[in-house]
Amino acid sequence: MTTHVRIVGAGLIGTSLGIALSGKGFRVSLDDPSPTAVRLARDLRAGEIAAADTDAPDVVVVAAPPDVAADVVVAALERWPDAVVTDVASVKESVLHSVLDSGVDPSRYVGSHPMAGRERSGTAAARADLFEGRAWVIVPHETSTQAAVAALREIALAVGSLVLVMPAHEHDEAVAAVSHVPQLAASIVAACLRDLPESAVGLAGPGLRDVTRIAASDPRLWTQILAGNAPAVRAVMRLVRDQVDDVVNALDALVDADGAGALGTLSRVLEAGNLGRARIPGKHGAPPAAYEVVSVVVPDEPGALARLLGDVGEAGINLEDLHLEHGLGQAVGVAELSVVPASVEPLHTELARLGWRVHD
Amino acid sequence: MTTHVRIVGAGLIGTSLGIALSGKGFRVSLDDPSPTAVRLARDLRAGEIAAADTDAPDVVVVAAPPDVAADVVVAALERWPDAVVTDVASVKESVLHSVLDSGVDPSRYVGSHPMAGRERSGTAAARADLFEGRAWVIVPHETSTQAAVAALREIALAVGSLVLVMPAHEHDEAVAAVSHVPQLAASIVAACLRDLPESAVGLAGPGLRDVTRIAASDPRLWTQILAGNAPAVRAVMRLVRDQVDDVVNALDALVDADGAGALGTLSRVLEAGNLGRARIPGKHGAPPAAYEVVSVVVPDEPGALARLLGDVGEAGINLEDLHLEHGLGQAVGVAELSVVPASVEPLHTELARLGWRVHD
């Protein structure tokens, strides 16, 4: 039997999911308060427009904005008495509590959080491959049935996600630290640039660009996310505040007094950062790999980078990562090629032989 | 007449500068308390080993650790009564004050800060192209001679840097905001990951990786830098602290009270981040360009990325930037190609024609 998935909410996530599931042979029906959105989603091959209430789905995926997700979940549980219902909001505990408080039988509800998104939102931004290779967190609660969890897992695997299962509070605490607080930190650092003189922002380098990249995110969406996860975000922000206070006090001691203990404090914060950074897994969910970087000078002209990577490919060497570092005010860049340590020597030799300026 | 540059300190910066200047026809002599370092630097073609005191240099570049830079500058001014003397420490006002306080005639001293570095340090990490395309800030003071500034400018331009001139306090305030505080923020965010359960760090995505990349930097060096720029770093860290306090108070209001005003506060912080982020110049020191991103699905196998970029090059389109986004747990990645808006349509069409899965 073909599984029938009803998607409520034809934005970026809902439409992308519809396209991906339709491509895998699922039957998808689409529901959205906006007739325009749902028609565009259909035209993008995300599924058919949802029909009468008699056309019961096996699974309902609520891809509505976070602040209405719980109400839509409860309505779906009531409307489809046999369907598994999930939502995709990026904060899980508040949705779960609302569902439990509603009085509806919650056993067919399982929360989920596909860790996928884009800097753009809306139906038109949908991508069939949005979930490929991303984590999809399934968040069962005490009375969730095994069948409900299994149905969600089938959907997540069908769209190419890696399934992780954890309780709601654990999920919310995790994303507070790995996503919500980093967002706030990036915004706060970027905000300090707002009133700088032009000559000062001219000194910006790649470090600042990396730290502040996500500061360009949508404030409206992020306000909802942060408010929805306030307790967990607060706990981590308090850790941030304590460290910021320690640093400011150390700087005070250096400026206004004899600086006793200040260097130790600064050093401890920086060392703790080393340790925390080392815990972030590498690509493909693997533990942080000891890749090595080979730097190659690349003229900033059409085809130069392609020629370099063509040479890398012909040498039979797999790039683990690639970072382009552009110079300031001149037509040359540095391509940093990350490879496994065993590839450094052959890569260097081969590229140098072909005339590239190589450093490792 | 060939300019004779004496470099004091054969670490990453000194040795790289020696290699670059030697390659441009300057005569370079090398001085370092470590005979091993100076011999290695010579073997890397950074210059000759410095000889007798009678061999007077035209310019002395002090590339010693920041905490001894001022003393070495003063010694050089006394030892070589006709030489222009500079240092390359990343904090300028404290070095300048020490030089002025020493009683030596400071007119031949000009501070400088080549904005170049690597995640590795030491003689062996030296690169001829370390300064290519980077900003080199020249920091004259009230009595610096024009000739001294001109000599420095000649050196900076010779190694391919873009010269900026600004007073010491302006430099120090700028780097506090664009470099020192971002370093602290990255370290503090990363430090919050230290005690997370394994399942939580497994949810880390590209945003977190970017925010915390520089948290891997050397704590010893950075403690010196932060302490050396304590007043300016403190001023920016106070702005950070105020925003962190605002956010924690807003979260308190949401958790413990009715949340009045909390959403407005969160939204304001995020919007300020948007504005600050928008001020960071793009590559080549140009104003932030409105590049657009074309995303292409790339199988994670040798040659695939090269083939893609070969196709981009053959389409005659110049990549402004490239970001590889790797999936979690599967063998496919997404290459995000930044191009000028006018190139989006032809690039998309051409790549799709060649069978690539393209999104923009």
XYZ file of C-alpha atoms in Angstrom:
720
model
C 0.000 0.000 0.000
C 1.255 3.431 -0.921
C 1.586 5.628 2.143
C -0.565 8.769 1.902
C 1.121 11.782 3.539
C -0.859 14.960 4.077
C 1.347 18.029 4.454
C -0.168 21.040 6.214
C 1.792 24.155 5.340
C 3.257 24.684 1.874
C 6.291 26.780 2.814
C 9.950 25.889 2.340
C 9.904 22.761 4.518
C 6.453 21.458 3.585
C 6.914 21.935 -0.147
C 10.430 20.497 -0.143
C 9.159 17.464 1.758
C 6.292 17.055 -0.690
C 8.628 17.122 -3.680
C 11.027 14.664 -2.082
C 8.306 12.220 -0.946
C 6.443 12.386 -4.271
C 9.720 11.527 -5.966
C 10.015 8.441 -3.775
C 6.548 7.148 -4.672
C 4.617 8.417 -1.659
C 1.171 9.840 -2.295
C 1.227 13.450 -1.037
C -1.698 15.817 -0.500
C -1.111 19.487 0.286
C -3.053 21.791 2.581
C -2.363 25.463 3.249
C -4.518 28.483 4.170
C -3.032 30.218 1.126
C -4.517 28.949 -2.169
C -1.608 30.571 -4.028
C 1.008 28.724 -2.004
C -0.700 25.372 -2.349
C -1.078 25.781 -6.134
C 2.562 26.771 -6.523
C 3.568 23.762 -4.432
C 1.488 21.496 -6.658
C 3.126 22.961 -9.757
C 6.515 22.232 -8.193
C 5.334 18.586 -8.042
C 5.056 18.566 -4.272
C 1.767 16.631 -4.480
C -1.941 17.019 -5.181
C -4.151 19.663 -3.564
C -5.863 18.087 -0.545
C -9.424 17.017 -1.173
C -12.386 16.059 0.995
C -12.174 14.987 4.639
C -13.056 11.459 3.599
C -9.642 11.065 1.945
C -7.850 9.953 5.118
C -4.042 10.228 5.234
C -1.748 7.703 6.933
C 0.577 10.447 8.162
C -0.003 14.179 8.651
C 3.090 16.407 8.653
C 2.410 19.836 10.143
C 4.847 22.276 8.547
C 3.125 25.423 9.821
C 4.908 28.364 11.508
C 6.171 27.430 15.016
C 3.648 29.579 16.884
C 0.634 27.750 15.427
C 2.153 24.265 15.071
C 0.584 22.812 18.243
C -2.961 23.930 17.362
C -2.652 22.455 13.889
C -1.334 19.163 15.335
C -4.290 18.912 17.736
C -6.759 19.683 14.941
C -5.194 16.989 12.754
C -5.302 14.375 15.540
C -9.011 15.093 15.984
C -9.805 15.218 12.307
C -7.992 12.006 11.265
C -8.605 9.415 13.981
C -6.222 6.835 12.491
C -3.375 9.034 11.210
C 0.096 9.456 12.685
C 0.671 13.192 13.181
C 3.968 15.033 13.440
C 5.211 18.612 13.266
C 8.548 19.965 12.097
C 8.975 22.957 14.432
C 12.553 23.552 15.542
C 11.564 23.657 19.224
C 9.841 20.519 20.526
C 8.904 20.736 24.211
C 6.434 23.614 23.924
C 4.551 21.898 21.069
C 4.451 18.635 23.028
C 3.083 20.338 26.150
C 0.346 22.057 24.175
C -0.650 18.763 22.560
C -0.706 16.959 25.926
C -2.660 19.818 27.545
C -5.274 19.773 24.787
C -6.856 16.577 26.111
C -6.656 14.789 22.761
C -5.246 11.220 22.761
C -1.550 11.978 22.027
C -0.387 8.414 21.234
C -0.451 9.012 17.471
C 1.627 12.200 17.848
C 5.417 12.149 17.458
C 7.386 15.381 17.191
C 10.156 15.770 14.673
C 12.791 18.251 13.603
C 14.447 17.928 10.238
C 17.663 19.942 10.669
C 17.339 21.510 7.252
C 16.692 25.037 6.172
C 17.850 27.776 3.901
C 18.587 31.472 4.188
C 15.454 31.954 2.035
C 11.957 30.802 2.963
C 8.621 30.278 1.235
C 7.186 27.855 -1.292
C 9.342 29.031 -4.188
C 12.548 28.294 -2.282
C 11.688 24.577 -1.975
C 14.329 22.026 -2.918
C 13.861 18.309 -3.514
C 17.186 17.606 -1.814
C 16.664 19.830 1.219
C 16.776 16.886 3.623
C 19.474 14.843 1.914
C 22.284 14.126 4.300
C 20.770 16.186 7.125
C 19.884 14.994 10.592
C 16.167 14.385 11.186
C 15.451 14.258 14.893
C 12.421 12.162 15.913
C 11.012 13.151 19.281
C 8.659 10.540 20.754
C 6.959 11.100 24.103
C 5.829 8.637 26.779
C 2.697 7.428 25.042
C 3.852 7.628 21.403
C 3.216 4.273 19.730
C 6.019 2.302 18.117
C 4.019 2.352 14.901
C 3.982 6.164 14.920
C 7.749 6.339 15.400
C 8.259 3.765 12.641
C 6.088 5.768 10.212
C 8.156 8.894 10.835
C 11.389 7.018 10.463
C 10.242 5.687 7.086
C 9.553 9.240 5.876
C 12.845 10.642 7.153
C 14.871 7.839 5.586
C 12.942 8.133 2.309
C 14.085 11.755 1.893
C 17.695 10.863 2.640
C 17.961 12.099 6.226
C 19.926 10.525 9.044
C 17.492 9.639 11.851
C 18.237 10.518 15.468
C 15.772 9.787 18.273
C 15.725 11.772 21.528
C 13.220 13.140 24.052
C 11.886 16.682 23.602
C 13.774 18.303 26.484
C 17.040 16.737 25.310
C 16.448 18.007 21.775
C 15.628 21.512 22.980
C 18.693 21.688 25.224
C 20.887 20.471 22.379
C 19.653 22.986 19.799
C 19.918 25.790 22.359
C 23.671 25.158 22.525
C 24.421 24.145 18.938
C 22.052 26.475 17.107
C 20.108 29.092 19.086
C 22.912 30.574 21.210
C 25.388 30.600 18.274
C 22.736 32.576 16.353
C 22.490 35.116 19.183
C 26.278 35.355 19.488
C 26.692 35.969 15.760
C 23.996 38.667 15.864
C 25.526 40.357 18.909
C 29.052 40.418 17.436
C 27.679 41.748 14.142
C 25.632 44.388 15.965
C 28.888 45.800 17.373
C 29.968 46.620 13.803
C 26.940 48.778 13.099
C 28.453 52.095 14.147
C 32.106 51.490 13.244
C 33.863 53.961 10.942
C 34.292 52.778 7.350
C 38.058 52.422 7.767
C 37.513 50.011 10.644
C 35.165 47.606 8.844
C 37.732 47.680 6.024
C 39.995 45.593 8.278
C 37.461 42.739 8.400
C 39.006 39.371 7.597
C 37.776 35.812 7.029
C 37.489 35.157 10.783
C 34.887 37.884 11.242
C 33.035 36.800 8.112
C 32.702 33.268 9.470
C 31.645 34.319 12.968
C 28.907 36.618 11.646
C 27.616 34.734 8.567
C 24.372 33.599 10.237
C 23.779 37.113 11.589
C 22.078 37.662 8.210
C 19.219 35.332 9.239
C 15.533 36.349 9.377
C 14.808 38.165 12.677
C 11.072 37.346 12.633
C 11.553 33.589 12.385
C 14.392 33.610 14.916
C 12.441 35.646 17.458
C 9.780 32.905 17.386
C 12.381 30.146 17.705
C 14.200 31.791 20.622
C 10.973 32.590 22.446
C 9.752 29.027 21.897
C 12.880 27.615 23.514
C 13.324 30.304 26.173
C 14.175 28.038 29.151
C 16.927 26.076 27.360
C 18.326 29.139 25.565
C 18.372 31.008 28.865
C 20.397 28.256 30.532
C 23.106 28.446 27.869
C 22.977 32.243 27.646
C 23.665 32.341 31.381
C 26.869 30.377 30.743
C 27.693 32.919 28.048
C 26.943 35.815 30.395
C 29.180 34.374 33.122
C 32.078 34.099 30.690
C 31.469 37.571 29.257
C 31.442 38.934 32.834
C 34.693 37.105 33.611
C 36.323 38.585 30.511
C 35.086 42.132 31.187
C 36.273 41.868 34.809
C 39.672 40.622 33.652
C 39.934 43.526 31.193
C 38.864 45.930 33.963
C 41.661 44.573 36.133
C 44.158 45.092 33.321
C 43.013 48.643 32.555
C 42.195 49.990 36.016
C 44.326 47.895 38.388
C 47.366 45.646 38.448
C 45.721 42.951 36.327
C 46.129 40.237 38.944
C 44.682 36.976 37.643
C 43.479 38.597 34.435
C 45.737 36.715 32.030
C 44.732 33.431 33.656
C 41.061 34.231 33.138
C 41.512 35.184 29.471
C 43.613 32.115 28.833
C 41.037 29.834 30.499
C 38.222 31.166 28.301
C 40.305 30.660 25.148
C 41.359 27.150 26.219
C 37.767 26.182 26.993
C 36.955 27.346 23.462
C 39.631 25.027 22.056
C 38.092 22.096 23.938
C 34.532 22.880 22.909
C 35.467 23.417 19.282
C 37.239 20.050 19.195
C 33.945 18.330 20.056
C 32.168 19.387 16.849
C 31.911 16.389 14.512
C 33.279 16.595 10.976
C 31.294 16.037 7.829
C 29.090 12.964 7.410
C 28.496 12.915 11.159
C 31.928 11.399 11.666
C 34.132 12.382 14.590
C 36.291 15.449 13.870
C 38.791 14.138 11.330
C 42.398 15.213 11.301
C 42.244 16.559 7.771
C 45.193 18.536 6.601
C 45.060 21.655 4.525
C 47.004 22.167 1.317
C 46.900 25.801 0.176
C 47.184 26.675 -3.477
C 47.447 30.169 -4.968
C 44.726 30.648 -7.595
C 44.481 33.607 -9.977
C 40.997 35.143 -9.765
C 39.945 34.460 -13.364
C 37.331 32.246 -15.014
C 38.423 28.642 -15.168
C 41.422 28.857 -12.827
C 39.742 27.148 -9.879
C 38.193 24.624 -12.233
C 41.597 23.841 -13.703
C 42.999 23.366 -10.202
C 40.209 21.031 -9.150
C 40.472 19.212 -12.452
C 44.114 18.562 -11.635
C 43.153 17.406 -8.129
C 40.549 15.057 -9.554
C 42.945 13.611 -12.103
C 45.405 12.927 -9.318
C 42.646 10.667 -7.904
C 42.476 12.587 -4.636
C 39.190 13.257 -2.842
C 38.651 16.712 -1.407
C 37.155 16.561 2.077
C 36.498 20.261 2.115
C 37.383 23.378 0.228
C 37.652 26.939 1.388
C 38.331 29.894 -0.871
C 40.267 32.725 0.718
C 40.159 35.863 -1.299
C 42.708 38.600 -1.077
C 41.907 42.215 -0.431
C 42.373 44.489 -3.408
C 44.070 42.127 -5.811
C 43.285 39.456 -8.299
C 44.553 36.380 -6.543
C 42.996 33.976 -4.080
C 44.098 31.047 -1.998
C 42.220 27.745 -2.260
C 42.537 25.699 0.907
C 42.075 22.038 0.029
C 41.330 19.726 2.974
C 42.440 16.151 2.398
C 43.241 13.111 4.522
C 46.846 13.249 5.773
C 47.985 10.458 3.442
C 47.004 12.570 0.427
C 49.032 15.659 1.364
C 52.339 14.517 -0.090
C 51.060 13.148 -3.439
C 48.735 16.135 -3.874
C 51.496 18.640 -3.192
C 53.914 16.867 -5.530
C 51.435 16.532 -8.373
C 50.143 20.116 -8.178
C 53.653 21.556 -7.934
C 54.664 19.472 -10.966
C 51.771 21.043 -12.885
C 53.002 24.521 -12.008
C 50.692 25.443 -9.104
C 52.063 27.423 -6.168
C 51.385 25.010 -3.305
C 51.799 25.329 0.463
C 51.106 22.843 3.208
C 70.565 51.031 -4.254
C 69.105 47.805 -2.970
C 67.196 48.342 0.260
C 68.662 46.316 3.139
C 65.943 45.054 5.507
C 66.931 43.507 8.812
C 64.235 41.242 10.243
C 64.346 40.586 13.979
C 62.359 37.466 14.801
C 62.336 34.461 12.460
C 58.853 33.138 13.238
C 55.904 32.856 10.861
C 55.659 36.574 10.049
C 59.379 37.404 10.000
C 60.351 34.413 7.875
C 57.434 34.858 5.466
C 58.376 38.514 5.053
C 62.011 37.578 4.459
C 61.085 35.091 1.750
C 58.733 37.549 0.064
C 61.182 40.495 0.172
C 64.151 38.373 -0.975
C 62.030 37.275 -3.920
C 61.452 40.919 -4.818
C 65.155 41.779 -4.841
C 65.477 43.270 -1.352
C 68.576 42.370 0.639
C 67.358 40.690 3.844
C 69.346 39.871 6.979
C 67.849 37.739 9.738
C 68.272 38.004 13.485
C 66.706 35.764 16.133
C 67.732 34.629 19.621
C 67.287 31.048 18.363
C 70.163 29.929 16.095
C 67.986 27.027 14.913
C 65.145 29.308 13.812
C 67.450 31.703 11.997
C 69.223 28.872 10.145
C 65.918 27.315 9.116
C 64.720 30.725 7.903
C 67.903 31.118 5.842
C 67.394 27.670 4.314
C 63.848 28.715 3.388
C 65.519 31.581 1.451
C 64.274 34.248 3.831
C 67.667 35.993 3.724
C 71.228 35.835 5.063
C 72.076 35.440 8.755
C 72.688 38.919 10.205
C 76.364 39.813 10.516
C 78.344 42.466 12.392
C 76.882 45.698 13.787
C 78.748 47.612 11.083
C 76.375 46.194 8.413
C 73.724 48.878 8.847
C 70.212 48.148 7.557
C 67.929 50.723 5.923
C 64.829 49.269 7.603
C 64.484 47.077 10.691
C 61.290 44.997 10.968
C 60.683 43.737 14.488
C 58.684 40.518 14.212
C 59.147 39.455 17.823
C 56.338 38.276 20.163
C 53.990 41.147 21.121
C 55.105 41.330 24.757
C 58.750 42.108 23.834
C 58.161 44.073 20.611
C 58.577 47.544 22.169
C 61.892 46.718 23.841
C 63.282 45.296 20.614
C 62.127 48.392 18.685
C 63.862 50.717 21.166
C 67.061 48.659 21.018
C 67.018 48.779 17.210
C 66.475 52.569 17.139
C 69.526 52.977 19.408
C 71.688 50.463 17.578
C 71.040 51.709 14.012
C 70.965 55.527 14.132
C 69.881 55.905 10.492
C 67.435 53.024 10.072
C 63.655 53.179 9.847
C 62.254 50.794 12.475
C 58.850 49.139 12.567
C 57.154 46.304 14.404
C 54.353 43.990 13.264
C 52.507 43.445 16.553
C 48.728 43.202 16.179
C 48.144 45.853 18.881
C 49.736 49.239 18.224
C 49.078 51.784 20.969
C 50.887 49.942 23.781
C 54.023 49.487 21.629
C 53.938 53.157 20.629
C 53.618 54.343 24.248
C 56.553 52.203 25.337
C 58.688 53.575 22.504
C 57.730 57.183 23.326
C 58.323 56.592 27.058
C 61.791 55.155 26.427
C 63.253 58.578 25.685
C 64.742 57.485 22.350
C 64.120 59.762 19.314
C 60.959 58.140 17.896
C 60.879 59.912 14.504
C 62.312 56.896 12.645
C 59.704 54.565 14.236
C 56.463 53.728 12.426
C 54.202 50.950 13.688
C 52.658 48.472 11.312
C 50.236 45.558 11.290
C 50.160 43.200 8.354
C 46.717 41.548 8.697
C 48.099 38.144 7.835
C 48.470 35.009 9.864
C 47.843 31.323 9.880
C 46.390 28.796 12.258
C 49.966 27.485 12.550
C 52.935 29.492 13.785
C 56.736 29.221 13.734
C 59.481 29.417 11.128
C 58.470 26.230 9.308
C 54.960 27.554 8.650
C 56.299 30.520 6.629
C 54.765 31.246 3.216
C 56.085 33.530 0.506
C 52.547 34.675 -0.268
C 51.403 35.266 3.304
C 50.881 38.981 2.682
C 49.511 38.827 -0.845
C 46.147 40.518 -1.025
C 46.039 41.248 2.721
C 45.663 44.645 4.362
C 48.893 46.066 5.807
C 48.066 48.848 8.256
C 50.763 51.507 8.663
C 50.510 53.374 11.954
C 52.516 56.612 12.015
C 52.632 58.813 15.108
C 53.020 62.571 15.481
C 56.759 62.724 14.879
C 57.125 59.887 12.344
C 58.978 61.199 9.295
C 57.470 61.013 5.828
C 60.546 59.080 4.741
C 59.873 56.424 7.377
C 56.253 56.022 6.262
C 57.375 55.837 2.620
C 59.923 53.114 3.403
C 57.251 51.013 5.079
C 54.819 51.531 2.259
C 57.441 50.332 -0.233
C 57.887 47.096 1.755
C 54.160 46.452 2.154
C 53.468 47.022 -1.539
C 56.455 44.869 -2.528
C 54.938 41.836 -0.770
C 51.550 42.407 -2.392
C 49.652 43.972 0.506
C 47.056 46.710 0.343
C 48.287 49.669 2.423
C 46.005 51.426 4.902
C 47.231 54.273 7.107
C 45.621 55.118 10.441
C 46.611 56.310 13.926
C 47.347 53.716 16.625
C 44.202 54.249 18.696
C 42.011 54.018 15.601
C 43.724 50.775 14.562
C 43.356 49.274 18.035
C 39.672 50.192 18.267
C 39.042 48.723 14.832
C 40.736 45.380 15.495
C 38.969 45.126 18.868
C 35.633 45.044 17.015
C 36.584 43.167 13.836
C 39.034 40.660 15.293
C 39.525 40.510 19.066
C 35.901 40.453 20.236
C 34.851 37.993 17.485
C 37.663 35.731 18.746
C 36.304 35.939 22.306
C 32.736 35.318 21.127
C 33.763 32.255 19.125
C 35.671 30.889 22.127
C 32.773 31.521 24.514
C 30.198 29.861 22.241
C 32.524 26.893 21.726
C 33.177 26.639 25.462
C 29.437 26.053 25.984
C 29.771 22.831 23.950
C 32.409 21.349 26.229
C 30.077 19.451 28.534
C 27.263 18.635 26.090
C 26.204 14.993 25.688
C 27.498 13.304 22.545
C 23.994 13.175 21.036
C 23.724 16.957 21.331
C 26.956 17.829 19.533
C 25.791 15.390 16.850
C 23.198 18.022 15.870
C 25.898 20.564 14.991
C 25.426 22.120 11.567
C 27.358 24.444 9.267
C 26.224 27.544 11.205
C 27.896 26.367 14.405
C 31.016 25.324 12.512
C 31.381 28.811 11.040
C 30.717 30.645 14.306
C 33.326 28.592 16.195
C 36.059 28.028 13.573
C 38.492 30.532 15.098
C 37.863 29.090 18.573
C 40.649 26.661 17.589
C 43.215 29.502 17.762
C 46.283 29.504 20.036
C 45.293 30.623 23.578
C 48.804 31.804 24.491
C 49.136 34.188 21.574
C 45.555 35.432 21.967
C 45.931 36.083 25.697
C 48.829 38.409 24.832
C 46.847 40.128 22.085
C 43.750 40.683 24.253
C 45.776 41.915 27.203
C 47.728 44.247 24.903
C 44.504 45.810 23.645
C 42.568 45.686 26.918
C 40.989 49.190 26.821
C 39.580 48.874 23.280
C 38.515 45.238 23.730
C 36.810 46.179 26.987
C 34.807 48.918 25.300
C 33.396 46.500 22.712
C 32.946 43.684 25.245
C 30.793 46.073 27.296
C 28.523 46.463 24.272
C 28.424 42.675 24.042
C 27.646 42.377 27.751
C 24.788 44.875 27.515
C 23.206 42.909 24.686
C 23.728 39.579 26.460
C 22.082 41.068 29.568
C 19.166 42.326 27.468
C 18.694 38.872 25.953
C 18.916 37.059 29.305
C 16.436 39.517 30.827
C 14.069 39.002 27.906
C 14.325 35.227 28.317
C 13.751 35.615 32.082
C 10.604 37.587 31.326
C 9.402 34.847 28.985
C 10.129 32.012 31.431
C 9.244 33.587 34.777
C 6.740 36.328 33.897
C 4.369 37.414 31.157
C 7.168 38.153 28.695
C 6.203 41.796 28.235
C 8.581 43.452 25.792
C 10.670 40.309 25.454
C 9.930 39.599 21.798
C 10.749 43.193 20.916
C 14.125 42.915 22.640
C 15.032 39.650 20.893
C 13.921 41.022 17.560
C 15.962 44.206 18.039
C 19.156 42.244 18.759
C 18.638 40.092 15.671
C 17.873 43.115 13.478
C 20.956 44.951 14.739
C 22.922 41.858 13.717
C 21.473 42.071 10.195
C 22.603 45.700 9.948
C 26.093 45.048 11.308
C 26.614 42.016 9.092
C 25.652 44.057 6.026
C 28.559 46.421 6.695
C 31.271 43.790 6.204
C 32.958 44.396 2.855
C 33.072 41.625 0.248
C 36.230 40.226 -1.247
C 38.887 42.534 -2.667
C 37.911 45.194 -0.140
C 34.889 46.096 -2.251
C 31.562 47.019 -0.668
C 29.409 43.969 0.106
C 28.294 42.761 -3.299
C 24.862 41.336 -3.895
C 26.151 38.003 -5.115
C 23.610 35.299 -5.652
C 24.046 31.677 -4.773
C 23.462 28.817 -7.181
C 23.410 25.456 -5.399
C 24.469 22.298 -7.187
C 24.262 18.743 -5.862
C 27.679 17.089 -6.083
C 28.378 13.397 -5.446
C 31.179 13.046 -2.899
C 33.655 11.260 -5.190
C 37.027 12.172 -6.719
C 36.677 14.465 -9.680
C 33.013 15.396 -9.270
C 33.640 18.895 -7.932
C 36.378 19.384 -10.494
C 34.021 18.366 -13.272
C 31.440 20.836 -11.972
C 33.913 23.699 -11.813
C 35.270 22.738 -15.203
C 31.762 23.135 -16.540
C 31.432 26.501 -14.773
C 34.736 27.663 -16.254
C 33.793 26.555 -19.744
C 30.580 28.544 -19.429
C 32.881 31.577 -19.005
C 31.443 32.424 -15.597
C 33.625 33.710 -12.755
C 32.983 32.273 -9.307
C 32.992 34.995 -6.660
C 32.971 32.480 -3.864
C 32.406 28.814 -3.278
C 31.126 27.006 -0.249
C 30.910 23.236 0.078
C 28.075 21.990 2.228
C 28.483 18.388 3.172
C 25.653 16.150 4.194
C 25.550 14.161 7.377
C 25.964 10.419 6.892
C 25.773 10.197 3.140
C 27.886 10.554 0.077
C 26.515 13.711 -1.441
C 27.312 17.379 -0.947
C 25.963 20.698 -2.100
C 28.301 23.194 -3.759
C 27.089 26.761 -3.310
C 28.445 28.869 -6.143
C 28.346 32.649 -5.595
C 28.137 34.631 -8.811
C 27.064 38.104 -9.881
C 23.283 38.253 -10.408
C 23.616 38.497 -14.193
C 25.349 35.103 -14.258
C 22.653 33.185 -12.367
C 20.418 32.470 -15.332
C 23.114 31.404 -17.855
C 24.892 29.349 -15.187
C 21.726 27.565 -14.144
C 20.741 26.833 -17.748
C 24.160 25.579 -18.777
C 24.683 23.353 -15.727
C 21.177 21.898 -15.967
C 21.802 21.164 -19.654
C 24.922 19.223 -18.664
C 22.887 17.113 -16.231
C 23.705 18.789 -12.907
C 20.992 19.128 -10.273
C 20.869 22.893 -9.868
C 18.958 25.166 -7.469
C 18.929 28.904 -7.142
